[in-house]
Coordinates of C-alpha atoms and ligand atoms in Angstrom, one line a residue:
M1 CA -1.3 -61.8 -69.4
A2 CA 0.9 -59.0 -70.8
D3 CA -2.3 -57.6 -72.4
K4 CA -3.4 -56.5 -68.9
I5 CA -0.6 -53.9 -68.8
K6 CA -0.3 -52.8 -72.4
D7 CA -2.3 -49.5 -71.8
A8 CA -0.9 -48.8 -68.3
K9 CA 0.3 -45.4 -67.3
I10 CA 4.0 -45.7 -66.8
I11 CA 6.4 -43.2 -65.2
F12 CA 10.1 -44.0 -65.2
V13 CA 12.0 -42.6 -62.2
V14 CA 15.7 -42.2 -63.0
G15 CA 18.5 -40.6 -61.0
G16 CA 21.8 -41.4 -59.4
P17 CA 22.2 -43.6 -56.3
G18 CA 20.9 -41.7 -53.3
S19 CA 19.4 -38.9 -55.4
G20 CA 16.1 -39.4 -53.7
K21 CA 14.1 -41.6 -56.1
G22 CA 12.6 -43.9 -53.5
T23 CA 11.8 -41.0 -51.1
Q24 CA 9.8 -39.1 -53.8
C25 CA 8.1 -42.3 -55.0
E26 CA 6.7 -42.9 -51.5
K27 CA 5.2 -39.4 -51.6
V28 CA 3.7 -40.0 -55.0
V29 CA 2.1 -43.2 -53.8
A30 CA 0.6 -41.3 -50.8
K31 CA -0.8 -38.5 -53.0
Y32 CA -1.8 -40.2 -56.2
G33 CA -2.2 -43.9 -55.3
Y34 CA 0.2 -45.1 -58.0
T35 CA 2.0 -48.4 -57.7
H36 CA 5.7 -48.0 -56.8
L37 CA 8.0 -50.7 -58.2
S38 CA 11.7 -50.3 -57.4
S39 CA 13.9 -52.6 -59.4
G40 CA 16.4 -52.6 -56.5
D41 CA 13.7 -53.5 -54.0
L42 CA 12.5 -56.4 -56.2
L43 CA 16.1 -57.6 -56.4
R44 CA 16.7 -57.3 -52.7
A45 CA 13.5 -59.3 -52.0
E46 CA 14.8 -62.1 -54.2
V47 CA 18.1 -61.9 -52.3
A48 CA 16.2 -62.0 -49.0
S49 CA 14.3 -65.1 -50.1
G50 CA 17.6 -67.0 -49.9
S51 CA 17.1 -68.6 -53.4
E52 CA 20.1 -69.6 -55.5
R53 CA 19.2 -66.8 -58.0
G54 CA 19.2 -64.4 -55.0
K55 CA 22.8 -65.5 -54.1
T56 CA 24.0 -64.7 -57.6
L57 CA 22.2 -61.4 -57.6
Q58 CA 23.6 -60.4 -54.2
A59 CA 27.2 -60.9 -55.4
I60 CA 26.6 -58.6 -58.4
M61 CA 24.8 -55.9 -56.3
Q62 CA 27.5 -56.0 -53.6
K63 CA 30.0 -55.0 -56.3
G64 CA 27.8 -52.1 -57.5
E65 CA 27.3 -53.7 -60.9
L66 CA 24.1 -54.1 -62.9
V67 CA 22.3 -57.5 -62.9
P68 CA 21.3 -59.0 -66.3
L69 CA 18.6 -57.1 -68.1
D70 CA 16.2 -60.1 -68.6
T71 CA 16.2 -60.9 -64.9
V72 CA 15.2 -57.4 -63.8
L73 CA 12.8 -56.8 -66.7
D74 CA 11.0 -60.1 -66.0
M75 CA 10.6 -59.2 -62.3
I76 CA 9.2 -55.8 -63.1
K77 CA 6.8 -57.3 -65.7
D78 CA 5.5 -59.9 -63.3
A79 CA 5.0 -57.3 -60.6
M80 CA 3.1 -55.1 -63.0
I81 CA 0.8 -57.9 -64.1
A82 CA 0.1 -58.8 -60.4
K83 CA -1.1 -55.2 -59.8
A84 CA -2.7 -54.5 -63.2
D85 CA -6.3 -54.8 -62.1
V86 CA -5.9 -52.3 -59.2
S87 CA -3.2 -49.9 -60.3
K88 CA -3.9 -46.3 -61.4
G89 CA -0.4 -46.0 -62.8
F90 CA 3.1 -47.4 -62.3
L91 CA 6.3 -45.7 -60.9
I92 CA 9.2 -47.7 -62.2
D93 CA 12.0 -46.6 -59.9
G94 CA 15.6 -47.4 -60.8
Y95 CA 14.8 -48.6 -64.4
P96 CA 16.0 -48.2 -67.1
R97 CA 19.7 -48.1 -66.0
E98 CA 20.9 -48.2 -69.6
V99 CA 19.3 -47.3 -73.0
K100 CA 19.0 -51.0 -73.9
Q101 CA 16.8 -51.6 -70.8
G102 CA 14.4 -48.8 -72.0
E103 CA 14.2 -50.3 -75.5
E104 CA 13.5 -53.8 -74.2
F105 CA 10.9 -52.5 -71.7
E106 CA 9.0 -50.8 -74.5
K107 CA 9.1 -53.9 -76.7
K108 CA 7.8 -56.2 -73.9
I109 CA 5.6 -53.9 -71.9
G110 CA 4.9 -50.4 -73.2
A111 CA 6.1 -46.8 -73.5
P112 CA 6.4 -44.4 -70.6
C113 CA 4.4 -41.1 -70.6
L114 CA 6.9 -39.3 -68.3
L115 CA 10.5 -39.7 -67.1
L116 CA 11.2 -38.0 -63.8
Y117 CA 14.9 -37.3 -63.7
I118 CA 15.8 -36.9 -60.0
D119 CA 19.0 -34.8 -60.1
A120 CA 21.5 -34.3 -57.3
K121 CA 25.2 -33.5 -57.2
G122 CA 27.6 -36.4 -56.8
E123 CA 28.9 -35.1 -53.5
T124 CA 25.3 -34.8 -52.2
M125 CA 24.5 -38.4 -53.3
V126 CA 27.6 -39.8 -51.6
K127 CA 26.8 -37.9 -48.3
R128 CA 23.2 -39.2 -48.3
L129 CA 24.2 -42.8 -49.0
M130 CA 26.9 -42.8 -46.3
K131 CA 24.3 -41.5 -43.8
R132 CA 21.7 -44.0 -45.0
G133 CA 24.3 -46.7 -44.6
E134 CA 24.3 -46.1 -40.9
T135 CA 20.9 -47.7 -40.6
S136 CA 19.8 -49.2 -44.0
G137 CA 21.5 -52.6 -43.7
R138 CA 22.1 -52.4 -47.5
A139 CA 25.2 -54.2 -48.5
D140 CA 25.9 -51.6 -51.2
D141 CA 25.7 -48.5 -48.9
N142 CA 29.5 -48.4 -48.3
E143 CA 32.2 -46.1 -49.6
E144 CA 33.7 -48.5 -52.1
T145 CA 30.4 -49.7 -53.7
I146 CA 28.9 -46.2 -53.7
K147 CA 31.8 -45.0 -55.8
K148 CA 31.3 -47.8 -58.3
R149 CA 27.5 -47.2 -58.4
L150 CA 28.1 -43.5 -59.1
D151 CA 30.7 -44.2 -61.9
L152 CA 28.3 -46.6 -63.5
Y153 CA 25.4 -44.2 -63.2
Y154 CA 27.3 -41.5 -65.1
K155 CA 28.5 -43.9 -67.7
A156 CA 25.5 -46.1 -68.4
T157 CA 22.4 -44.3 -67.0
E158 CA 22.9 -40.7 -67.9
P159 CA 22.6 -41.6 -71.7
V160 CA 19.0 -42.7 -70.8
I161 CA 18.1 -39.1 -70.0
A162 CA 19.3 -37.9 -73.4
F163 CA 17.5 -40.8 -75.1
Y164 CA 14.1 -39.9 -73.6
S165 CA 14.7 -36.1 -73.8
S166 CA 14.6 -36.3 -77.5
R167 CA 11.0 -37.6 -77.1
G168 CA 10.1 -34.6 -74.9
I169 CA 9.0 -36.6 -71.8
V170 CA 11.8 -35.8 -69.4
K171 CA 11.1 -33.6 -66.4
K172 CA 14.3 -32.7 -64.6
I173 CA 13.7 -32.3 -60.8
D174 CA 16.2 -30.5 -58.6
S175 CA 16.7 -32.9 -55.7
E176 CA 19.2 -30.7 -53.8
L177 CA 16.1 -29.0 -52.3
P178 CA 14.4 -30.2 -49.1
V179 CA 12.2 -33.3 -49.6
D180 CA 8.8 -31.5 -49.6
E181 CA 10.0 -28.9 -52.0
V182 CA 11.4 -31.5 -54.4
F183 CA 8.0 -33.2 -54.1
G184 CA 6.2 -29.9 -55.1
H185 CA 8.1 -30.1 -58.5
V186 CA 7.4 -33.8 -58.8
A187 CA 3.7 -33.2 -58.3
K188 CA 3.6 -30.4 -60.8
A189 CA 5.1 -32.8 -63.4
I190 CA 2.5 -35.4 -62.7
D191 CA -0.3 -32.9 -62.7
G192 CA 0.8 -31.9 -66.1
L193 CA 0.1 -35.3 -67.5
K194 CA -3.1 -35.6 -69.6
Ligands
DTP201 N1 15.7 -34.0 -50.9 C1 16.4 -34.6 -49.9 N2 17.1 -33.9 -49.0 C2 17.8 -34.6 -48.0 N3 17.8 -35.9 -47.9 C3 17.2 -36.7 -48.8 C4 16.4 -36.1 -49.9 N4 15.9 -37.0 -50.6 C5 16.3 -38.2 -50.0 N5 17.0 -38.0 -49.0 C6 17.7 -39.0 -48.1 C7 16.8 -40.1 -47.8 C8 17.7 -41.3 -47.8 O1 18.3 -41.5 -46.5 C9 18.8 -40.9 -48.8 C10 18.7 -41.6 -50.2 O2 17.4 -41.4 -50.6 P1 16.6 -42.5 -51.4 O3 15.3 -42.0 -51.7 O4 16.8 -43.8 -50.7 O5 17.5 -42.5 -52.7 P2 17.4 -43.4 -54.0 O6 16.2 -44.3 -54.0 O7 17.6 -42.6 -55.2 O8 18.7 -44.3 -53.8 P3 19.1 -45.8 -54.4 O9 19.3 -45.6 -55.9 O10 20.4 -46.1 -53.7 O11 18.0 -46.7 -54.0 O12 18.8 -39.5 -48.9
LIG202 N1 17.4 -51.7 -63.6 C1 18.4 -52.4 -63.1 N2 19.3 -53.1 -63.9 C2 20.3 -53.7 -63.4 N3 20.6 -53.8 -62.1 C3 19.8 -53.1 -61.3 C4 18.7 -52.4 -61.7 N4 18.0 -51.9 -60.6 C5 18.7 -52.2 -59.6 N5 19.8 -53.0 -60.0 C6 20.8 -53.6 -59.1 C7 22.1 -52.9 -59.2 C8 22.1 -51.8 -58.2 O1 23.3 -51.3 -57.8 C9 21.3 -52.4 -57.1 C10 20.5 -51.5 -56.2 O2 19.6 -50.8 -56.9 P1 18.9 -49.4 -56.3 O3 18.0 -48.9 -57.4 O4 20.0 -48.5 -56.0 O5 18.1 -49.8 -55.1 O6 20.4 -53.4 -57.7
MG203 MG1 16.0 -46.4 -54.0

């Protein structure tokens, strides 16, 4: 089964909470037809299913903490296999959150050809998430959890950028710009792929 995805085109989309990863991924899907897999969305779907596992995940996510690596990697892998026959490429949004996640992904699935680093200032991310929280219904879009997610991002996820930079596959995207301008830079990075 895993053979079906071993040669897939894989793009990691990494950035802080509220930086605009999901927003840009939607636009990439519209233009390039890639498959968007957000680890957070996969986890929220499990929570919404009402399963016992979903209840455990919900408690972790509500605190702004990371769920266990194996849980999230298995979900991504299953979702990739389900789309393998029709996918032109995969946008893996919100993963890896720490270097170990990247290493395990490469062992079990394959290597990314590009890492889109969606970069915004801390204060911008907080403002965006507080605004999104007015309508999102997300249990983690509140002041206390946003602060924890941001702290964890700087501590655990920023080293991911350095790890892949040494491989020359990181494109840093200024996400302080308006959405369509940000997308112009995202598209340029994707068009630059062989
Ligand atoms: N360039 C932008 N300018 C202004 N607002 C933006 C921009 N990009 C995204 N937004 C808005 C849309 C959302 O309401 C909010 C967060 O964007 P979103 O794409 O959901 O972030 P994200 O996927 O990185 O966050 P999370 O990690 O929490 O899922 O900010
Ligand atoms: N890759 C991940 N590893 C661990 N936990 C994760 C991962 N992706 C999402 N999560 C959990 C923890 C996050 O705070 C929430 C929301 O994710 P988001 O990408 O902001 O939608 O889910
Ligand atoms: Mg998102």
